[in-house]
Coordinates of C-alpha atoms and ligand atoms in Angstrom, one line a residue:
M27 CA -0.1 -0.1 0.0
A28 CA 1.4 3.2 -1.4
C29 CA 2.7 5.8 1.3
I30 CA 4.6 9.0 1.6
Q31 CA 8.0 9.3 3.4
I32 CA 8.9 12.6 5.0
S33 CA 12.1 13.3 7.1
G34 CA 10.7 16.3 8.8
G35 CA 12.4 19.2 10.3
C36 CA 13.2 21.2 7.2
P37 CA 11.8 24.8 6.6
L38 CA 10.1 25.5 3.5
C39 CA 11.2 27.9 0.9
G40 CA 10.4 29.0 -2.6
E41 CA 7.4 29.9 -4.7
I42 CA 4.8 27.3 -5.9
G43 CA 1.9 27.8 -8.5
L44 CA -1.5 26.9 -7.5
Q45 CA -3.6 24.1 -9.3
G46 CA -7.1 24.8 -10.3
S47 CA -10.0 24.5 -7.9
K48 CA -11.5 20.7 -7.3
N49 CA -14.6 22.1 -5.8
A50 CA -15.1 24.6 -8.6
V51 CA -14.4 22.3 -11.6
L52 CA -16.5 19.5 -10.5
P53 CA -19.9 21.4 -10.7
M54 CA -18.8 22.9 -14.0
L55 CA -18.2 19.4 -15.6
A56 CA -21.6 18.4 -14.4
A57 CA -22.9 21.5 -16.0
S58 CA -21.3 20.6 -19.3
L59 CA -23.5 18.0 -19.8
L60 CA -26.0 20.6 -20.5
I61 CA -24.1 22.3 -23.1
P62 CA -24.3 20.8 -26.9
G63 CA -20.8 21.2 -28.1
E64 CA -17.0 21.2 -27.1
T65 CA -16.5 23.1 -23.8
R66 CA -12.8 23.6 -22.8
F67 CA -11.6 23.9 -19.2
F68 CA -8.5 25.5 -19.0
H69 CA -6.0 25.2 -15.8
C70 CA -8.0 22.3 -15.1
P71 CA -6.5 19.9 -12.2
D72 CA -5.4 16.5 -13.1
I73 CA -6.7 14.8 -9.9
A74 CA -8.6 11.6 -9.2
D75 CA -11.8 13.4 -8.6
V76 CA -11.8 15.2 -12.1
R77 CA -10.8 11.9 -13.6
A78 CA -13.6 10.1 -11.9
M79 CA -16.3 12.6 -13.4
A80 CA -14.9 12.8 -16.8
A81 CA -15.2 9.0 -16.8
L82 CA -18.8 9.4 -15.6
L83 CA -19.3 12.1 -18.8
Q84 CA -17.9 9.4 -21.1
K85 CA -20.1 6.8 -19.7
L86 CA -22.9 9.3 -20.4
G87 CA -21.8 9.6 -24.3
A88 CA -20.0 12.7 -23.8
A89 CA -16.6 12.9 -25.8
V90 CA -13.7 13.9 -23.1
S91 CA -10.2 14.5 -24.0
W92 CA -7.0 16.1 -22.2
D93 CA -4.9 18.3 -24.3
K94 CA -2.0 19.7 -22.1
G95 CA -3.9 20.6 -19.0
V96 CA -7.0 21.5 -20.9
L97 CA -10.0 19.2 -20.4
C98 CA -12.4 19.4 -23.2
V99 CA -16.0 17.9 -23.1
N100 CA -18.3 17.7 -25.9
A101 CA -21.7 16.5 -24.6
A102 CA -23.7 16.8 -28.0
G103 CA -23.9 12.9 -28.4
A104 CA -24.7 12.5 -24.5
H105 CA -27.4 10.4 -23.4
P106 CA -29.1 9.1 -19.8
V107 CA -27.6 6.0 -18.6
V108 CA -28.1 4.6 -15.0
L109 CA -24.9 5.6 -12.9
N110 CA -24.9 2.9 -10.5
E111 CA -23.0 2.4 -6.9
K112 CA -19.5 1.6 -8.5
D113 CA -19.9 5.1 -10.7
M114 CA -21.0 7.1 -7.7
A115 CA -18.5 5.7 -5.3
D116 CA -15.5 7.7 -5.9
T117 CA -16.6 11.6 -5.4
R118 CA -19.3 13.5 -3.8
G119 CA -19.4 15.7 -7.0
C120 CA -21.1 13.3 -9.0
I121 CA -24.4 14.0 -7.1
L122 CA -24.7 17.0 -9.2
F123 CA -25.4 14.6 -12.3
L124 CA -28.9 14.2 -10.8
G125 CA -29.7 17.8 -11.6
A126 CA -27.8 17.8 -14.8
L127 CA -29.2 14.8 -16.3
T128 CA -32.8 15.9 -15.1
A129 CA -32.1 19.3 -16.8
R130 CA -30.7 17.7 -20.0
F131 CA -32.8 14.5 -20.5
G132 CA -36.0 14.9 -18.1
Q133 CA -34.6 11.7 -16.2
A134 CA -32.0 10.8 -13.8
R135 CA -31.0 7.2 -12.0
L136 CA -28.0 7.4 -9.9
A137 CA -27.0 5.6 -6.9
H138 CA -26.1 7.6 -3.7
P139 CA -22.7 9.4 -3.8
G140 CA -19.5 8.4 -2.3
G141 CA -16.9 11.1 -1.1
C142 CA -14.7 11.4 2.1
V143 CA -16.5 9.6 5.1
I144 CA -16.7 12.8 7.3
G145 CA -20.5 12.7 8.3
K146 CA -23.7 11.0 7.1
R147 CA -24.0 13.7 3.9
P148 CA -27.7 13.0 3.3
V149 CA -29.1 14.6 -0.1
D150 CA -32.6 15.8 1.3
L151 CA -31.8 19.3 0.3
H152 CA -31.0 18.4 -3.3
L153 CA -34.2 16.4 -3.4
L154 CA -36.2 19.4 -1.7
A155 CA -34.9 21.9 -4.5
L156 CA -35.4 19.3 -7.3
K157 CA -38.9 18.6 -6.3
A158 CA -40.0 22.2 -5.9
L159 CA -38.9 22.5 -9.5
G160 CA -41.1 19.9 -10.5
V161 CA -39.0 17.0 -10.7
V162 CA -40.7 13.7 -9.4
I163 CA -38.3 11.9 -7.4
E164 CA -38.3 8.1 -6.1
E165 CA -35.5 7.5 -3.4
S166 CA -34.5 4.0 -2.5
E167 CA -30.7 2.7 -3.0
V168 CA -31.2 4.5 -6.4
I169 CA -32.3 8.1 -6.8
C170 CA -34.7 8.4 -9.6
G171 CA -35.8 11.9 -10.9
R172 CA -37.8 12.4 -14.0
T173 CA -40.1 15.2 -15.1
K174 CA -41.9 16.5 -18.4
L175 CA -41.3 20.1 -17.6
V176 CA -39.1 21.9 -15.2
S177 CA -40.8 25.2 -14.2
G178 CA -39.2 27.8 -11.9
A179 CA -39.8 27.9 -8.4
E180 CA -39.3 29.8 -5.0
I181 CA -36.7 27.7 -3.1
V182 CA -35.8 28.6 0.9
F183 CA -33.1 26.3 2.0
P184 CA -33.0 25.4 5.4
F185 CA -28.9 25.2 5.5
P186 CA -26.7 26.8 2.7
S187 CA -25.9 23.6 1.2
V188 CA -23.0 23.9 -1.3
G189 CA -24.2 20.8 -3.3
A190 CA -27.9 21.3 -3.2
T191 CA -27.5 24.9 -4.4
Q192 CA -25.5 23.6 -7.2
N193 CA -27.8 21.1 -8.0
A194 CA -30.6 23.5 -8.1
L195 CA -28.6 25.8 -10.4
L196 CA -28.2 23.3 -12.9
V197 CA -32.0 22.6 -13.3
A198 CA -33.1 26.2 -12.9
V199 CA -31.2 27.4 -15.8
L200 CA -32.9 25.7 -18.4
A201 CA -36.6 25.7 -16.6
A202 CA -39.5 27.8 -17.9
G203 CA -39.9 30.6 -16.0
T204 CA -37.9 32.2 -13.0
T205 CA -36.6 30.5 -10.0
R206 CA -35.5 32.1 -6.9
L207 CA -33.0 30.4 -4.4
H208 CA -33.1 31.8 -0.9
N209 CA -30.6 30.9 1.8
A210 CA -28.2 29.7 -1.0
A211 CA -24.9 28.9 -0.4
K212 CA -22.4 31.7 -1.2
E213 CA -18.9 29.7 -1.5
P214 CA -16.7 31.0 -4.2
E215 CA -17.1 27.5 -5.7
V216 CA -21.0 28.6 -6.2
V217 CA -20.1 31.7 -7.4
H218 CA -17.6 30.4 -10.1
L219 CA -20.3 28.1 -11.1
C220 CA -22.8 30.7 -11.8
H221 CA -19.9 32.8 -13.7
F222 CA -19.4 29.7 -15.8
L223 CA -23.2 29.4 -16.6
N224 CA -23.7 32.8 -17.2
M225 CA -20.8 32.6 -19.8
A226 CA -22.6 29.8 -21.3
G227 CA -25.8 31.8 -21.8
A228 CA -27.6 31.3 -18.5
K229 CA -29.2 34.4 -16.9
I230 CA -28.4 34.6 -13.1
S231 CA -28.3 37.4 -10.8
G232 CA -27.7 38.0 -7.3
I233 CA -24.2 36.2 -7.8
G234 CA -22.4 35.9 -4.3
T235 CA -25.3 36.4 -2.3
A236 CA -27.7 34.1 -0.2
H237 CA -30.6 35.2 -3.0
L238 CA -30.1 33.8 -6.5
E239 CA -32.4 34.3 -9.2
I240 CA -32.6 32.3 -12.4
E241 CA -34.4 33.1 -15.5
G242 CA -34.6 29.8 -17.3
V243 CA -33.2 30.0 -20.9
G244 CA -33.9 27.5 -24.1
K245 CA -30.1 26.1 -24.4
L246 CA -26.7 26.9 -23.4
H247 CA -23.5 27.3 -25.4
P248 CA -19.9 25.9 -25.5
L249 CA -17.2 28.1 -24.2
D250 CA -13.7 28.3 -22.9
Y251 CA -13.4 28.7 -19.3
T252 CA -10.1 28.9 -16.9
I253 CA -10.4 27.3 -13.7
P254 CA -9.8 29.6 -10.7
P255 CA -7.2 28.4 -8.1
D256 CA -8.0 26.2 -5.3
R257 CA -8.4 28.2 -2.1
I258 CA -8.3 25.1 0.0
V259 CA -5.0 23.9 -1.5
A260 CA -3.8 27.4 -1.2
G261 CA -4.6 27.3 2.6
T262 CA -3.1 24.0 2.9
Y263 CA 0.5 24.8 1.6
I264 CA 0.1 28.1 3.9
T265 CA -0.3 25.6 7.2
A266 CA 2.4 23.4 5.6
V267 CA 4.9 26.3 5.4
L268 CA 3.9 27.6 9.1
A269 CA 4.1 24.2 10.5
A270 CA 7.8 23.6 9.0
G271 CA 8.8 27.2 9.3
G272 CA 10.1 29.2 6.4
K273 CA 8.8 31.4 3.8
A274 CA 6.9 30.6 0.2
F275 CA 5.0 32.5 -2.5
L276 CA 1.7 30.9 -3.4
K277 CA 1.4 32.1 -7.0
G278 CA -2.1 33.0 -7.9
A279 CA -3.8 32.7 -4.4
D280 CA -6.6 34.7 -4.4
V281 CA -6.6 36.6 -1.0
G282 CA -10.2 37.7 -1.0
E283 CA -11.1 34.0 -0.8
L284 CA -8.8 33.1 2.0
F285 CA -9.7 36.0 4.5
S286 CA -11.2 33.8 6.9
V287 CA -8.0 31.7 7.0
I288 CA -5.5 34.2 6.9
E289 CA -7.0 36.6 9.7
P290 CA -6.6 34.0 12.6
L291 CA -3.3 33.1 11.5
K292 CA -2.0 36.7 11.4
A293 CA -3.4 36.9 14.9
A294 CA -1.3 34.0 15.7
G295 CA 1.7 35.7 14.5
A296 CA 2.3 34.5 10.8
E297 CA 3.6 36.9 8.5
F298 CA 1.8 37.5 5.4
H299 CA 2.6 39.8 2.3
L300 CA -0.4 40.2 0.0
F301 CA 0.0 40.8 -3.5
A302 CA -2.3 41.0 -6.5
D303 CA -0.7 37.8 -8.1
G304 CA -0.3 35.8 -4.8
I305 CA 0.1 35.5 -1.2
L306 CA 4.0 35.3 0.7
V307 CA 3.5 33.6 4.1
K308 CA 6.5 33.5 6.7
R309 CA 7.2 32.2 9.9
S310 CA 10.7 32.1 11.1
A311 CA 11.8 28.8 12.9
K312 CA 12.3 31.1 16.2
A313 CA 9.0 32.5 16.1
R314 CA 6.5 29.7 17.6
L315 CA 2.7 30.5 16.6
R316 CA 0.6 31.7 19.5
A317 CA -2.5 29.6 19.6
F318 CA -5.8 30.1 18.3
D319 CA -8.1 31.2 20.7
Y320 CA -11.4 30.0 19.0
I321 CA -11.9 28.7 15.6
K322 CA -15.6 27.7 14.5
T323 CA -16.2 26.5 10.9
E324 CA -19.3 28.0 9.4
P325 CA -20.8 28.1 5.6
Y326 CA -18.8 31.0 3.4
P327 CA -17.8 33.4 4.5
G328 CA -17.1 31.8 7.7
F329 CA -14.2 29.7 8.5
P330 CA -14.1 26.6 5.9
T331 CA -14.6 23.3 7.3
D332 CA -12.1 22.1 4.7
M333 CA -9.4 24.0 6.4
Q334 CA -10.3 22.5 10.0
S335 CA -8.1 19.4 10.2
Q336 CA -5.0 21.7 8.8
F337 CA -5.6 23.9 11.7
V338 CA -5.8 21.2 14.2
A339 CA -2.2 20.0 13.2
L340 CA -1.2 23.8 13.6
A341 CA -2.6 24.3 17.0
A342 CA -1.0 21.1 18.3
L343 CA 2.4 22.9 17.6
S344 CA 1.3 26.6 18.7
D345 CA 2.0 28.2 22.0
G346 CA -1.1 27.8 24.2
V347 CA -4.5 26.4 24.1
S348 CA -6.7 26.5 21.0
I349 CA -10.4 25.6 20.7
I350 CA -11.6 24.5 17.3
E351 CA -15.4 23.7 16.8
E352 CA -16.7 22.0 13.6
T353 CA -20.0 22.9 12.9
I354 CA -20.6 21.4 9.3
F355 CA -19.8 17.7 9.3
E356 CA -20.5 15.5 12.6
A357 CA -17.4 13.4 11.7
R358 CA -14.4 15.3 10.7
F359 CA -11.9 15.1 13.6
G360 CA -10.1 11.6 12.2
V361 CA -6.8 13.2 12.4
V362 CA -7.1 13.6 16.3
S363 CA -6.2 9.9 17.0
E364 CA -3.1 10.3 14.5
L365 CA -1.9 13.5 15.8
K366 CA -2.0 12.3 19.3
K367 CA 0.2 9.2 18.2
M368 CA 3.0 12.1 17.5
G369 CA 2.7 13.6 21.0
A370 CA -0.2 16.3 20.4
K371 CA -2.3 16.9 23.2
I372 CA -5.8 17.0 22.3
Y373 CA -9.2 16.8 24.1
L374 CA -12.1 15.8 21.9
N375 CA -15.5 16.5 23.1
E376 CA -18.2 15.9 20.5
N377 CA -17.8 18.5 17.7
K378 CA -15.2 20.5 19.5
V379 CA -11.4 20.1 20.3
V380 CA -9.4 21.5 22.9
V381 CA -5.6 21.5 21.6
E382 CA -2.8 22.2 24.2
G383 CA 0.0 23.1 22.0
V384 CA 3.7 21.3 22.3
L385 CA 7.0 22.4 21.3
S386 CA 7.3 19.5 18.9
L387 CA 5.7 16.4 17.6
S388 CA 7.5 13.1 17.2
P389 CA 7.7 11.4 13.8
E390 CA 5.4 8.5 13.6
T391 CA 3.3 6.2 11.0
L392 CA 0.2 8.0 10.4
I393 CA -3.3 6.8 8.5
G394 CA -5.1 9.3 6.6
R395 CA -8.9 8.6 6.5
D396 CA -10.2 11.3 4.2
L397 CA -8.7 14.1 1.8
R398 CA -8.3 17.0 4.0
G399 CA -7.2 14.9 7.1
T400 CA -4.5 13.0 5.0
A401 CA -3.0 16.5 3.8
A402 CA -3.4 17.7 7.8
L403 CA -1.2 14.7 8.7
L404 CA 1.5 15.7 6.0
V405 CA 1.4 19.2 7.6
A406 CA 2.2 17.9 10.8
A407 CA 4.9 15.4 9.7
L408 CA 6.9 18.4 7.9
A409 CA 7.3 19.7 11.5
A410 CA 8.3 16.6 13.0
K411 CA 11.8 16.3 13.1
G412 CA 12.8 12.7 12.0
E413 CA 11.2 9.9 9.7
S414 CA 7.4 9.8 9.5
R415 CA 5.1 7.8 7.0
V416 CA 1.9 8.7 6.0
F417 CA -0.7 6.5 4.5
G418 CA -4.1 7.6 2.6
V419 CA -2.1 8.5 -0.3
E420 CA -5.4 7.6 -2.2
Y421 CA -7.5 10.1 -0.5
L422 CA -4.6 12.7 -1.0
M423 CA -4.7 12.0 -4.9
R424 CA -8.3 13.1 -5.1
G425 CA -7.8 16.6 -4.6
Y426 CA -4.6 17.6 -4.5
E427 CA -2.3 17.7 -7.7
G428 CA 1.4 17.5 -7.4
F429 CA 1.6 18.0 -3.7
V430 CA 4.5 15.9 -3.1
E431 CA 6.5 17.5 -5.8
N432 CA 5.4 21.2 -4.7
L433 CA 6.6 20.4 -1.2
K434 CA 9.9 18.9 -2.8
A435 CA 10.4 22.1 -4.7
L436 CA 10.2 24.2 -1.3
G437 CA 12.6 22.2 0.2
A438 CA 10.8 19.2 2.3
R439 CA 12.5 15.9 2.2
I440 CA 9.5 13.9 0.9
E441 CA 8.9 11.1 -1.4
F442 CA 6.4 8.6 -2.5
D443 CA 7.0 5.3 -1.6
A444 CA 5.0 2.6 -3.5
L445 CA 5.7 -0.3 -1.1
Ligands
EPZ512 C1 -19.2 20.6 -0.6 O1 -19.6 19.5 -0.4 C2 -17.4 20.5 -0.7 N1 -17.4 19.1 -1.7 C3 -17.0 20.1 0.4 O2 -15.6 19.6 0.1 C4 -17.2 20.9 1.5 O3 -16.8 20.6 2.8 C5 -18.6 21.5 1.6 O4 -19.2 21.7 0.2 C6 -18.6 22.5 2.5 O5 -18.0 23.7 2.2 C7 -17.5 19.4 -3.2 O6 -17.8 20.3 -3.6 C8 -17.2 18.2 -4.1 P1 -23.0 20.7 1.7 P2 -21.2 19.3 0.1 O7 -24.1 20.4 1.0 O8 -21.8 20.1 -1.3 C9 -25.4 18.7 5.0 C10 -13.5 18.6 0.3 O9 -12.7 18.3 1.1 N2 -26.3 18.4 4.1 O10 -22.9 22.0 1.7 O11 -21.5 17.9 0.2 C11 -24.1 18.0 5.0 O12 -24.4 16.7 5.6 C12 -15.1 18.6 0.4 O13 -13.2 19.0 -0.7 C13 -27.6 18.0 4.6 O14 -28.0 17.7 5.4 O15 -21.6 20.0 1.3 C14 -23.2 18.7 5.7 O16 -23.3 18.4 7.1 C15 -15.4 17.9 1.7 N3 -28.4 17.5 3.4 C16 -23.7 20.2 5.6 O17 -24.9 20.1 5.0 C17 -28.2 17.9 2.1 O18 -29.0 17.6 1.2 C18 -22.5 21.0 4.5 O19 -23.0 20.1 3.2 C19 -26.9 18.3 1.7 C20 -26.1 18.5 2.7

C-alpha cells in the first residue's frame, strides 16, 4: 500500500503555482452535460476526482479529452444512463449529475454518492430543490428523477448547502420561468459555477449573495473557461509553511477567498505579504505560532470546514490552548487520534477539540482517512523532526495535484513510497 515518506524538520522556502480548484471544476463538469458542443476547461487540475467525473461523462456518451492541461468535453452526443454504486463511489461531486441529467434529459437514475467519510452526508436538500422545480423523485438505494416540464420555483434552503445550491442551479438554468433560491450557499465554488453558466448563456443574478435569481433560457452554448485557483489547496500550503517554518510565495492564490483563513493565522503571529498575483507567507523557525483562541467552521464567508484538520495540526504545535469547533460535518476529527500518536495534546468532546500546543511532535506512521485529514497529517509530519510515513495517498490524490512534488520544490525531504 503506497505511503509518503517524510524526513521532517526542514523549513520550506520558494515559490509554487496553484492548481485549479477541485470544488469549482466538479460542478462545471456536471454542467457541461447541458452544453451541446465542445467546452474547454483551462487550468483544470489533473486529480482523481476530476478523472472520475470525466469517466462518468464518457459513460454518459460525452466526448472527453485532455490536451496539455486543458480538459475538453463535448456532450452533444450524450444520452441518459443509470449511474450505479460503483460509478458514484469515488467523489461526492457526481451527485450533481442528478440535476444535470434531469435538466438535459428529463430523467436521472443514480446511486447515492460516495466521497469523504466525514459524516452522513444526506441529499435531502438536493431532493427538496428538485421537487420544488417539478421533478418527480423516487428514492431508495437509487435516486430516480423524472419530469416532463421543469418550471421555475421559489426555494428556501433550511441550510446553505453547497451541493444542493449547485444542483438547483443546474436544473433552474433551463427551466421554464424564473427560479429564486433563498439561503443559497455563497461559497466561491457556487459563485464560479454561476459565472460559468452565465458565460454559457444562462441568466443568473444575485451572484455571491444568498438570494439567487435564475431566469430559465432555452439552451446553453459551448465556451472556454479557466478554472480559478484552489483556495483550500492554497490554505493547505500556507499551513505547511507555518508548521515547518520558512517562507513561500503562492502564485495565483486569491486573497479574497482566504480572508477567514489568513486572519486567525495573522493573529497567531504568521507573517503575510499580500499581492495581486499571490500570497507570501512566512514564519521564522524561532517564532512559534500563538494558539488560536477559538476557531469555528461555518458556511462561507466563515472559516471553511475544509481547513479544519490542517488547523488542528497547526494548533498542536502552537504556544497555548486552541479551541476548534466543527459545525458543518459531524465526523471530521479523524486526524485527532493520529496527531496524538505524535505527542499532540488534544481533547475531543463531540464537535469540539481543545488543543494544548506542545513544543514539538514526534515522527510517526500515520493513517489518513479522508482527503483533508491526510493533507493535515503531512503538515504535521513536515514539522516533526525525523522519519514519518503517511498512509492515505489515495485520498490525497483525489484533490491535490503535485502535492509531494511542490513540497519537495520548497525544500521538504518527502517521497512517495510505493511499498
Ligand atoms: C461541498 O460538499 C464540498 N465538496 C466539501 O468539500 C465542503 O466541505 C462542503 O461543500 C462545505 O463547504 C465538493 O464541492 C465536491 P454541503 P457538499 O452540501 O456539497 C449537510 C473537500 O474536502 N447536508 O454544503 O456535500 C451535510 O451533511 C470536500 O473538498 C444535508 O444535511 O457540502 C453537511 O453536514 C469535503 N443535506 C452540510 O450540510 C443535504 O442535502 C454541508 O454540506 C446536503 C448537505
